[in-house]
Coordinates of C-alpha atoms and ligand atoms in Angstrom, one line a residue:
X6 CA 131.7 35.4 21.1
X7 CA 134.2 37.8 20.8
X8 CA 133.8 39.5 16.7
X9 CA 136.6 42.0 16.9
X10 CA 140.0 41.2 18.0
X11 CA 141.9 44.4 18.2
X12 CA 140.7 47.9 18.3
X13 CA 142.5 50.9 19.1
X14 CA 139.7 53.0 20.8
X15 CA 141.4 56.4 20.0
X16 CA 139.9 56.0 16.0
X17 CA 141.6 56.1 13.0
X18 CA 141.5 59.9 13.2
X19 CA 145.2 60.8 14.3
X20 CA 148.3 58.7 13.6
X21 CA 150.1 57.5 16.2
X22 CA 151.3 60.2 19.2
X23 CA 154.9 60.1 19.8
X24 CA 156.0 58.2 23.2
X25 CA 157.2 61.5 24.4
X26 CA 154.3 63.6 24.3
X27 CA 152.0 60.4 25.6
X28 CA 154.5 60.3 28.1
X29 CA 153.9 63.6 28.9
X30 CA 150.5 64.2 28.8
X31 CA 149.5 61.1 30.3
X32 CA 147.8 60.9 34.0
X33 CA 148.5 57.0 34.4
X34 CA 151.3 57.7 37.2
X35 CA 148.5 59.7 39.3
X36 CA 145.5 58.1 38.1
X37 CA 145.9 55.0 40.6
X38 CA 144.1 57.5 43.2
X39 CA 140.4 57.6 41.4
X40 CA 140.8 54.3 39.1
X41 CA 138.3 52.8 42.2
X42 CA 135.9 55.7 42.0
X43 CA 136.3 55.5 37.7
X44 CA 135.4 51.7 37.2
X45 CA 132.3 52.6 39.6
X46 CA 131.0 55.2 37.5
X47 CA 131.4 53.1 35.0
X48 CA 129.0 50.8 36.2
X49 CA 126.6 53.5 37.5
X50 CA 126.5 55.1 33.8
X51 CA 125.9 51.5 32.3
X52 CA 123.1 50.6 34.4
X53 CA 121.7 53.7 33.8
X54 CA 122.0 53.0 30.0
X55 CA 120.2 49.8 30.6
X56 CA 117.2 51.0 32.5
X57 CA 116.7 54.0 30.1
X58 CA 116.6 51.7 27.6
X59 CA 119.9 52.9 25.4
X60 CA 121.7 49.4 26.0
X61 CA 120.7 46.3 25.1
X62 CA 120.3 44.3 29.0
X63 CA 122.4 41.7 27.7
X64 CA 125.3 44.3 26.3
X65 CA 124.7 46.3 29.2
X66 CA 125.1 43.0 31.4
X67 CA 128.8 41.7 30.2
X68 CA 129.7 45.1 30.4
X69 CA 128.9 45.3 34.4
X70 CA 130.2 41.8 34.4
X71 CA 133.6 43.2 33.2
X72 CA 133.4 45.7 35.2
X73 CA 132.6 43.9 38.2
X74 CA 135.9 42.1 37.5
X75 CA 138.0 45.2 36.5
X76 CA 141.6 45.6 38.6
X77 CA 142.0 49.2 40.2
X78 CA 145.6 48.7 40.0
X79 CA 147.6 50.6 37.4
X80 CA 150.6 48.6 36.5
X81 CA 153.8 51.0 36.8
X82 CA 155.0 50.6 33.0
X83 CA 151.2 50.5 31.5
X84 CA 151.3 53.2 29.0
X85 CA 147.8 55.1 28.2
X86 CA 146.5 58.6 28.2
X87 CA 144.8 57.7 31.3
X88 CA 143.0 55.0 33.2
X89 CA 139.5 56.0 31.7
X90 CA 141.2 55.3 28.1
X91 CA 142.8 52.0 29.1
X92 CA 139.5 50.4 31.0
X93 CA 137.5 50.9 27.9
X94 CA 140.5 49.2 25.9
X95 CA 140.7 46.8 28.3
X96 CA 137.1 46.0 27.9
X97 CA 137.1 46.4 24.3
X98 CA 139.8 43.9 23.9
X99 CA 138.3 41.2 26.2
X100 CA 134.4 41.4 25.2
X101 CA 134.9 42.5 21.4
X102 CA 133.9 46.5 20.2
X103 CA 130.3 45.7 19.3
X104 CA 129.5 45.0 23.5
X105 CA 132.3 47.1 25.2
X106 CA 132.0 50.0 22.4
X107 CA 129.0 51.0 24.4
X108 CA 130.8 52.3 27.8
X109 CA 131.2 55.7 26.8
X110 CA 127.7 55.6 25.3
X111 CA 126.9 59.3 26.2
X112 CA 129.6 60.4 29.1
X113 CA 132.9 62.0 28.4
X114 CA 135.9 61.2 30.1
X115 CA 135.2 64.9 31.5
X116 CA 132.4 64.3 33.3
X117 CA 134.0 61.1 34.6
X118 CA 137.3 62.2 36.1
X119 CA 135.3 65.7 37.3
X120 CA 132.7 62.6 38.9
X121 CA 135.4 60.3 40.2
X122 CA 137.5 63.3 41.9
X123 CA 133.9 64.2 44.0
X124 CA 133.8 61.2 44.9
X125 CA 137.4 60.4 46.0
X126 CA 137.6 63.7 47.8
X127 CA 134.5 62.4 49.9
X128 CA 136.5 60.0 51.5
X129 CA 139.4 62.1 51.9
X130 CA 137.5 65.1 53.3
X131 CA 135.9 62.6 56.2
X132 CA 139.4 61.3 56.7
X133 CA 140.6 64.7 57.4
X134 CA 137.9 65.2 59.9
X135 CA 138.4 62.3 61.6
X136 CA 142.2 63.8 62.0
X137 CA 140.8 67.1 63.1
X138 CA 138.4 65.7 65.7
X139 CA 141.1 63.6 67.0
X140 CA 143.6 66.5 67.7
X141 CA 140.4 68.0 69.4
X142 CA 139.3 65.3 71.6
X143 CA 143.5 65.3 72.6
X144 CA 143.0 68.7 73.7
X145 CA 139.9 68.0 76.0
X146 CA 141.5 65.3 77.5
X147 CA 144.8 67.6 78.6
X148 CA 142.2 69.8 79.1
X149 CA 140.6 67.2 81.8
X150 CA 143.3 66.3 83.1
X151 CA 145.4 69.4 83.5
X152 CA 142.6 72.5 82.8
X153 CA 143.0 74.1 85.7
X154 CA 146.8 74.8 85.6
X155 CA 147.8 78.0 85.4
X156 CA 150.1 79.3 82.5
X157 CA 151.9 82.4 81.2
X158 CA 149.3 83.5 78.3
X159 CA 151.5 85.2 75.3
X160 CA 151.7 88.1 73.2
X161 CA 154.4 88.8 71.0
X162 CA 155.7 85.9 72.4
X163 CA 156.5 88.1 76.0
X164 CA 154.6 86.9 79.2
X165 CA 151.5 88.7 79.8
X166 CA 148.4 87.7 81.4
X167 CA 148.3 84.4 83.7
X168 CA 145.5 82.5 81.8
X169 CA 144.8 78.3 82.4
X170 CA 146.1 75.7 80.1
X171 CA 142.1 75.1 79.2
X172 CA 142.4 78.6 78.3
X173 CA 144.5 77.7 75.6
X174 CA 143.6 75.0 74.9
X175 CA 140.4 75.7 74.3
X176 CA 141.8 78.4 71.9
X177 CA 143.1 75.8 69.5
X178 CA 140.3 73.9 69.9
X179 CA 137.6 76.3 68.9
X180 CA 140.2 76.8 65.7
X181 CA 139.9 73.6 64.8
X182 CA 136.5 73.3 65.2
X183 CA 135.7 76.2 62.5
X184 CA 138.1 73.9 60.5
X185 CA 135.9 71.0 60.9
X186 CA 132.5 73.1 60.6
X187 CA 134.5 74.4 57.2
X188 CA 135.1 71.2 55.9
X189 CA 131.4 69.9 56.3
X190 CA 130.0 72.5 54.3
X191 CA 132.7 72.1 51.9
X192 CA 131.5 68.5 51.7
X193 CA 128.1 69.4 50.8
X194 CA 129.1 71.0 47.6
X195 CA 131.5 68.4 47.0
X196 CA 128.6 66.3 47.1
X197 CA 127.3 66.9 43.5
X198 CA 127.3 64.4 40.3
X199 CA 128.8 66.2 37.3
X200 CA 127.6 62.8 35.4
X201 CA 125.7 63.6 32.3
X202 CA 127.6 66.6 31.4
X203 CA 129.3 64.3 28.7
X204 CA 131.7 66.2 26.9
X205 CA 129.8 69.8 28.5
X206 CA 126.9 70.0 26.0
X207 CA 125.2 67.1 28.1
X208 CA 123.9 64.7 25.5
X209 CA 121.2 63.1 23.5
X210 CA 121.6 60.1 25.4
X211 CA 118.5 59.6 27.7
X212 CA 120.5 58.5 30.6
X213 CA 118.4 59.7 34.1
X214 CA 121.3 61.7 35.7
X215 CA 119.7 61.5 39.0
X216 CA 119.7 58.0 38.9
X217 CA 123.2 57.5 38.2
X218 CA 124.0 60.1 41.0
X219 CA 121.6 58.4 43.5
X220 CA 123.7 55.4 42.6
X221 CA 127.6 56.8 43.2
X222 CA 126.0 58.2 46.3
X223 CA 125.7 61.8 45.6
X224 CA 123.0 64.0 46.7
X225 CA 122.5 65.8 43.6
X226 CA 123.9 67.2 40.5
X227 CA 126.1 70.2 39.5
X228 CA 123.3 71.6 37.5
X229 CA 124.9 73.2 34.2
X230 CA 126.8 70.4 32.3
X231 CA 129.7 72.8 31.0
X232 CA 130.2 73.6 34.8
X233 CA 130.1 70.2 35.7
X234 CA 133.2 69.7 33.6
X235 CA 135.0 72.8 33.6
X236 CA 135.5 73.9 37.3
X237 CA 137.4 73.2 39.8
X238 CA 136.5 74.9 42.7
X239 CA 135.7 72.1 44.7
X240 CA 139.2 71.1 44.4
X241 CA 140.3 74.7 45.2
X242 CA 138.2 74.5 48.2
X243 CA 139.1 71.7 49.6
X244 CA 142.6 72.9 49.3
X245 CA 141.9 76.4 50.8
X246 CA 139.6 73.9 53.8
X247 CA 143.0 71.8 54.3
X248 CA 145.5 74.8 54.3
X249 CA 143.6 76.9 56.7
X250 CA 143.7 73.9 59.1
X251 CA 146.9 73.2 58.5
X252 CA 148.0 76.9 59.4
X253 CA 146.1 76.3 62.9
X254 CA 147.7 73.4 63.1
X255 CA 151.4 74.5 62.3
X256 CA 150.9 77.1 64.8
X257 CA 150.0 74.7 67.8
X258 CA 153.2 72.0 66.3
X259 CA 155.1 75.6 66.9
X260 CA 153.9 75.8 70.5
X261 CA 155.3 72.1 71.1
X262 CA 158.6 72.8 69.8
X263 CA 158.7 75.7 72.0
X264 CA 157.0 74.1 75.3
X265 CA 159.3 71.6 75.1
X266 CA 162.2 73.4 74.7
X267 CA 164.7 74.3 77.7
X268 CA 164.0 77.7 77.2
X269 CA 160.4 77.2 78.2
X270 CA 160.7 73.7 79.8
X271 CA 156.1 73.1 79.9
X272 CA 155.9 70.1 78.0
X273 CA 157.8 67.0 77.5
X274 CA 157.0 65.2 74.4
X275 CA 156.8 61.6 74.1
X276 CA 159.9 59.9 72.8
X277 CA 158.1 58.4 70.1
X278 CA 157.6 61.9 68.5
X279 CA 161.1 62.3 68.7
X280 CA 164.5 61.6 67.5
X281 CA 168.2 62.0 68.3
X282 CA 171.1 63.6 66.9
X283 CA 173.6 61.2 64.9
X284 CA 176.6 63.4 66.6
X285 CA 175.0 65.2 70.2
X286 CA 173.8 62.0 72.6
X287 CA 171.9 64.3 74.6
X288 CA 169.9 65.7 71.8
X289 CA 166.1 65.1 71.7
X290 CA 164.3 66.9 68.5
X291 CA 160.8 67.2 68.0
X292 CA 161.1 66.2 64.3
X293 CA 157.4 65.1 64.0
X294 CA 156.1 68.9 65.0
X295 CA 159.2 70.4 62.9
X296 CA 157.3 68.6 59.7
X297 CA 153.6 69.0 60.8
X298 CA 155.6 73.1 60.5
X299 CA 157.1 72.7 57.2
X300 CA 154.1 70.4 56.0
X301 CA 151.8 73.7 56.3
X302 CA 154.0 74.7 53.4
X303 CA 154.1 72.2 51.1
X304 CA 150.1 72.4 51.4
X305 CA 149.8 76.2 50.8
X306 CA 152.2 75.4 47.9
X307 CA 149.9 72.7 46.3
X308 CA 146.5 75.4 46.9
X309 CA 149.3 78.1 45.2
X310 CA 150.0 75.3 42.3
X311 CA 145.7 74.6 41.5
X312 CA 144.9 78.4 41.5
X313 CA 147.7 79.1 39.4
X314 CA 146.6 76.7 37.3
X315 CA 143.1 77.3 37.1
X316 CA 143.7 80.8 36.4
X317 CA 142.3 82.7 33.4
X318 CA 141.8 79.0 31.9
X319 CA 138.7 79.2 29.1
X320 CA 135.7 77.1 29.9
X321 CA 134.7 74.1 29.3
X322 CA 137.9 71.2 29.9
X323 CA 141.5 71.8 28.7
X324 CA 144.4 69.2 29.6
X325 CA 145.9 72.0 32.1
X326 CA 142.5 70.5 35.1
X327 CA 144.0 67.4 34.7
X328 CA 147.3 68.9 36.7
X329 CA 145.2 70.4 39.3
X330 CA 144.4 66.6 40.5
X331 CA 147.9 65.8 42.1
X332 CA 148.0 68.4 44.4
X333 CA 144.5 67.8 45.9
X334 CA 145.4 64.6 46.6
X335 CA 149.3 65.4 47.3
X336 CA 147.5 68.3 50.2
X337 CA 144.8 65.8 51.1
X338 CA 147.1 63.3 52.6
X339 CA 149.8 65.9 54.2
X340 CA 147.4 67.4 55.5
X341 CA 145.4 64.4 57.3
X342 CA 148.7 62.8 57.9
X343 CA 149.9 65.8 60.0
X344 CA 146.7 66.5 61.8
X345 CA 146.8 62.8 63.2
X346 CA 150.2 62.8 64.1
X347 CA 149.6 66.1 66.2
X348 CA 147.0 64.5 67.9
X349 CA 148.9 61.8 68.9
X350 CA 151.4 64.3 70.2
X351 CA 149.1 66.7 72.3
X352 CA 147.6 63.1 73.6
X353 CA 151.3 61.9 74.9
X354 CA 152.8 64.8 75.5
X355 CA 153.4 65.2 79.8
X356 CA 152.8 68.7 80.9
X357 CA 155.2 70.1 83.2
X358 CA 152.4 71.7 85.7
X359 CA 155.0 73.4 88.3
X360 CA 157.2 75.0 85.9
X361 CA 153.8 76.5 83.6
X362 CA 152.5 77.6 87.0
X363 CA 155.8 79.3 88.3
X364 CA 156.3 80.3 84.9
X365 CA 152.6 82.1 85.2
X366 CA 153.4 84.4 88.4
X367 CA 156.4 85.6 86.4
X368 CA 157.2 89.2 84.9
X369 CA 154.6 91.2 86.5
X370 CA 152.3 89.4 84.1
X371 CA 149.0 90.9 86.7
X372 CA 149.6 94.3 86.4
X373 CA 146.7 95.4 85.0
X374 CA 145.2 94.2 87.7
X375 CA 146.4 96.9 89.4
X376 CA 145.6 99.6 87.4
X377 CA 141.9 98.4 86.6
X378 CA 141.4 98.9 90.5
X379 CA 142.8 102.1 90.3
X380 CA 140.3 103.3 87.7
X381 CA 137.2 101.2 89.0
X382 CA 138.1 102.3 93.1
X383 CA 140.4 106.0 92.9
X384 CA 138.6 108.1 90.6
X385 CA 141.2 108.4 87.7
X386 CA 141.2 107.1 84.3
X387 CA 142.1 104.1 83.0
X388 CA 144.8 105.8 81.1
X389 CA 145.7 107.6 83.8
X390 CA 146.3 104.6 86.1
X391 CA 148.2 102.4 83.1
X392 CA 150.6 104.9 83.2
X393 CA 150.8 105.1 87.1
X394 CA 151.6 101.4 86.9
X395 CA 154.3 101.4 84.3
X396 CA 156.0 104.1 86.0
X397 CA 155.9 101.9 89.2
X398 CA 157.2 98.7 86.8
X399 CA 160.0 100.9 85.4
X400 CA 161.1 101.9 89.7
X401 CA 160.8 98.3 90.6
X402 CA 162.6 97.3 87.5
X403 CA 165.2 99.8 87.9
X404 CA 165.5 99.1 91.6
X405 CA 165.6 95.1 91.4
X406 CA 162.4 94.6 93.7
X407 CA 159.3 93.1 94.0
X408 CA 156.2 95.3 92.0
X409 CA 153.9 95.1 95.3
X410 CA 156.7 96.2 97.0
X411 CA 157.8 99.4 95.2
X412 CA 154.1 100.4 94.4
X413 CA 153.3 100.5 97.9
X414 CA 156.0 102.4 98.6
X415 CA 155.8 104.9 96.1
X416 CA 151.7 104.8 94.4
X417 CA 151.0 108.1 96.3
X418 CA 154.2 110.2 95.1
X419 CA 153.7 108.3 91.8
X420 CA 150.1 109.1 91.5
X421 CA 150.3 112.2 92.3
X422 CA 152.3 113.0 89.1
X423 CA 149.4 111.8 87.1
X424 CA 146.7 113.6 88.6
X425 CA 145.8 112.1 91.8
X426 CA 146.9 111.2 95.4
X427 CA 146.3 107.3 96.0
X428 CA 147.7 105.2 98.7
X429 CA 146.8 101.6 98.9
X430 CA 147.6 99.4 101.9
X431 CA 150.3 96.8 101.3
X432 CA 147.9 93.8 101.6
X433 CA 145.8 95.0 99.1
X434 CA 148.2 95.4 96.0
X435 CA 149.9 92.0 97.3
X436 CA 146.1 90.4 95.8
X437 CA 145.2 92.4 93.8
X438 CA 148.6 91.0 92.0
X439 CA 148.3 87.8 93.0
X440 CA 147.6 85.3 89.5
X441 CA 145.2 83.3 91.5
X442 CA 143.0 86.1 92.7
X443 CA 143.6 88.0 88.8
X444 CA 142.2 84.5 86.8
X445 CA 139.4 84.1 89.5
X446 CA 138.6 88.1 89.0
X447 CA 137.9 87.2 85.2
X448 CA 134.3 88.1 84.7
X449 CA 134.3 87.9 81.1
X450 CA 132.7 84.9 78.8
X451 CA 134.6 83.3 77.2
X452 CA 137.5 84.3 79.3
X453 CA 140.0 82.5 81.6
X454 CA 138.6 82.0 84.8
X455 CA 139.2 78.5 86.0
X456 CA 135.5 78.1 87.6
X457 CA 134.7 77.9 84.0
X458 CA 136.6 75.1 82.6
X459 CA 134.1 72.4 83.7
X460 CA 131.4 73.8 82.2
X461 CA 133.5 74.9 79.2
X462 CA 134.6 71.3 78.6
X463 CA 131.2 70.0 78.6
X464 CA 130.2 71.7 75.7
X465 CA 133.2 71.5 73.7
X466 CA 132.9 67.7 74.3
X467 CA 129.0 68.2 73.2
X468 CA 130.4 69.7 69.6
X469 CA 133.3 67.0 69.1
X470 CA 130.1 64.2 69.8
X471 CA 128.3 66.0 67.2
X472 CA 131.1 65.6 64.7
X473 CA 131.6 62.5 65.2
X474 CA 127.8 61.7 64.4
X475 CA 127.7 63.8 61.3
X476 CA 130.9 61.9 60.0
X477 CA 129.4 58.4 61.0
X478 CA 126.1 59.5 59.1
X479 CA 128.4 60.6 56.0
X480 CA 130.2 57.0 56.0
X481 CA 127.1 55.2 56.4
X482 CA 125.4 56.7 53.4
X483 CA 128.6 56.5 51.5
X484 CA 128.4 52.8 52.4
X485 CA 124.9 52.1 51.5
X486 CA 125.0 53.6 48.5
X487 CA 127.8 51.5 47.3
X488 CA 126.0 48.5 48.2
X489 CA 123.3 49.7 46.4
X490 CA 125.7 49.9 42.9
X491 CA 126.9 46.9 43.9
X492 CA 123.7 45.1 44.0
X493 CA 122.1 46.9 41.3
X494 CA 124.5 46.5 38.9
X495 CA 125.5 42.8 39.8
X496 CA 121.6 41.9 39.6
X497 CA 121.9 43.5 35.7
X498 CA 124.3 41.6 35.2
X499 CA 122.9 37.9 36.4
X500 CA 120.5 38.7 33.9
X501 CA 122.5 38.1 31.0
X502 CA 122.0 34.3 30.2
X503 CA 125.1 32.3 29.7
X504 CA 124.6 31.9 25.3
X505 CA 124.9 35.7 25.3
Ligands
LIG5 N1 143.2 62.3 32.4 C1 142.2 63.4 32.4 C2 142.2 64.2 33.7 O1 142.7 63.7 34.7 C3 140.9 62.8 32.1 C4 140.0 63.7 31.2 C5 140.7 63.7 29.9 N2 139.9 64.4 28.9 C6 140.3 64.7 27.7 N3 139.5 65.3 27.0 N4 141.5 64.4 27.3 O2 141.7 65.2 33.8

């Protein structure tokens, strides 16, 4: 039976706080994100209390009970400091002080919210890697269906070697795969219960901390309790993880508006990626790539906002972590959200093969070609033979011709300038800059020869199945272990015989 009817857990210490500055200093608006993750440790902590012996079984039972019952869902106008404060009033003012007064029995609402942000940003890191791997298994399909293709390969955005669309492909997908490998590490140190810290002294309390870590699913502790409350780097981290991903993928959005542009005319995207102008009726925008762009900086704004923040901030907690929180979560979800929509994109998006390929023979984009035979064949240097070339790019320029036709026309007078007679025979300089015969000529790992792009595939298809078993391995222990709290504490909590 319930002994105390009303009790404001804050103590009789302070009077009243003015509705402004609770208002203000409340996290209720944002704590809807980790009120989940807090009613869980909750129930971890009190089950540790029981088997350590700390809690009566039958206090620590119609606490788990209560627990087990407890809504996630923060009611717009509910006013509190924050959610931790209003579940323990909550409980307090349905099972009575004496029973409910022992939930914060040696934890801190500082090692809870640093505890139920690990485990929040679990889920949200293997949600963002789910979105990175599906961007990367779009690639590989374009890849397999158009690999081979070739395409003008950029630098400073002017044509310049012919290269294939794996090629480049391939280039934003080995980007996004240091993203991924990036964000599994980062998970690993995410992975760490701060529970136990308590306030940051840790506590006399004889709670196990490894159980109650073993129990939210973690697989081990941040090892100094004033760390455990104080820092925020995993936050930080996860931030810097999201925003370097979100700068790779801001740069291939960028290519998509451009590809599928007039101008370049490669791509077209699908039209449910797009939208129409309210005044041109020929107008078809890439909006979703135009705000995967700008998203990239509203993320490096939120990792700006938490070091800013966090900077020159004395140990252990101060109010100022609690505004860190928001922009994880705000940078979390921008960033997921993008990444999957770009996948969808690259996925749909119908590749213009003859107008890439043309596109690729264009702007005397093999010349090198040329010059590299002159060093390798016709005993001058490679400078030497660059700048035989570019004077024959300037004459055919200058003339409005064909390259193979001015260089074999005027190599030897041309050569001779720089050193050395050479004449080639027409036929020769007409392969040597053909782009077919330059991408098969690439000898290089790693480079663009097309013979490559099978074998290329294959293992980039190897890595993305390798993701994609790490991630299923982190759900599934996420999922067993909150079974495991589940029946744990639910078993506690039969326990507790109906007169108590
Ligand atoms: N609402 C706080 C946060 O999000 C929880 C911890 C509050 N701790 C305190 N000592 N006031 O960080």
């Amino acid at each position: 039976m319930r002994k105390t009817k009303e009790m404001d857990i804050r103590g009789p210490r302070l009077r009243k706080q003015s509705d402004e500055a609770l208002d203000f200093t409340s996290s209720m608006a944002a704590d809807g994100r980790i009120a989940r993750r807090v009613i869980e440790v909750n129930m971890a902590h009190m089950a540790a209390l029981v088997e350590a012996q700390e809690v009566d079984p039958a206090v620590g039972g119609k606490c788990l009970k209560f627990l087990m019952g407890a809504s996630s869902v923060i009611s717009p106008g509910s006013k509190a400091e924050d959610f931790h404060q209003q579940l323990e009033q909550d409980a307090v003012d349905s099972l009575g002080v004496e029973t409910a007064g022992f939930l914060n029995y040696g934890k801190s609402r500082n090692d809870q919210v640093a505890t139920a942000i690990r485990m929040e940003l679990r889920s949200a890191i293997i949600d963002f890697l789910g979105a990175v791997a599906s961007v990367q298994r779009a690639l590989l399909r374009q890849v397999a269906k158009h690999g081979e293709v070739m395409i003008p390969g950029y630098t400073h955005l002017q044509r310049a070697q012919p290269v294939t669309l794996a090629h480049h492909f391939f280039a934003h997908f080995d980007a996004l795969q240091r993203d991924a490998e990036r964000a599994l590490q980062l998970y690993g140190r995410v992975n760490l219960s701060p529970m136990g810290s308590a306030a940051m002294a840790g506590t006399s309390v004889k709670i196990d901390r490894r159980y109650v870590a073993r129990l939210l699913g973690f697989s081990g502790l941040v090892r100094n309790a004033m760390d455990g409350v104080a820092s925020r780097d995993a936050a930080v981290e996860s931030l810097s993880c999201v925003t370097i991903a979100m700068l790779d993928a801001s740069r291939l959005a960028e290519e998509l508006i451009l590809w599928s542009s007039a101008e370049f005319g490669f791509i077209e995207l699908a039209d449910s990626y797009a939208a129409s102008s309210s005044i041109m009726p020929q107008k078809k925008n890439a909006v979703v790539a135009e705000m995967v762009r700008a998203k990239a900086g509203s993320v490096i704004g939120d990792l700006m906002g938490a070091c800013a923040i966090l900077k020159a901030l004395p140990y252990s907690y101060n109010l100022d972590l609690q505004e860190v929180t928001p922009h994880l979560w705000r940078a979390m979800d921008d960033a997921t959200a993008s990444i999957r929509l770009l996948a969808g994109m690259v996925e749909s998006a119908s590749i213009n093969t003859e107008a890439i390929s043309s596109a690729a023979s264009g702007g005397n984009s093999t010349a090198v070609a040329l010059a590299n035979h002159l060093a390798s064949e016709h005993g001058v240097s490679f400078r030497q033979a660059h700048a035989i070339v570019g004077e024959l790019v300037r004459l055919s320029e200058g003339a409005g011709k064909p390259l193979q036709d001015v260089a074999a026309e005027k190599l030897p007078a041309v050569s001779a300038k720089f050193g050395k007679k050479i004449t080639l025979d027409r036929n020769v300089i007409r392969t040597m800059l053909d782009p077919e015969a330059f991408l098969g000529g690439i000898a290089t790992e790693g480079g663009a020869n097309p013979r490559s792009v099978k074998r290329e595939l294959g293992a980039r298809e190897k890595e993305l199945a390798a993701t994609a078993t790490s991630l299923k391995g982190l759900t599934s222990a996420l999922n067993a272990s909150e079974r495991k709290l589940r029946t744990t504490t639910s078993g506690m909590a039969r326990e507790v015989k109906p007169r108590d």
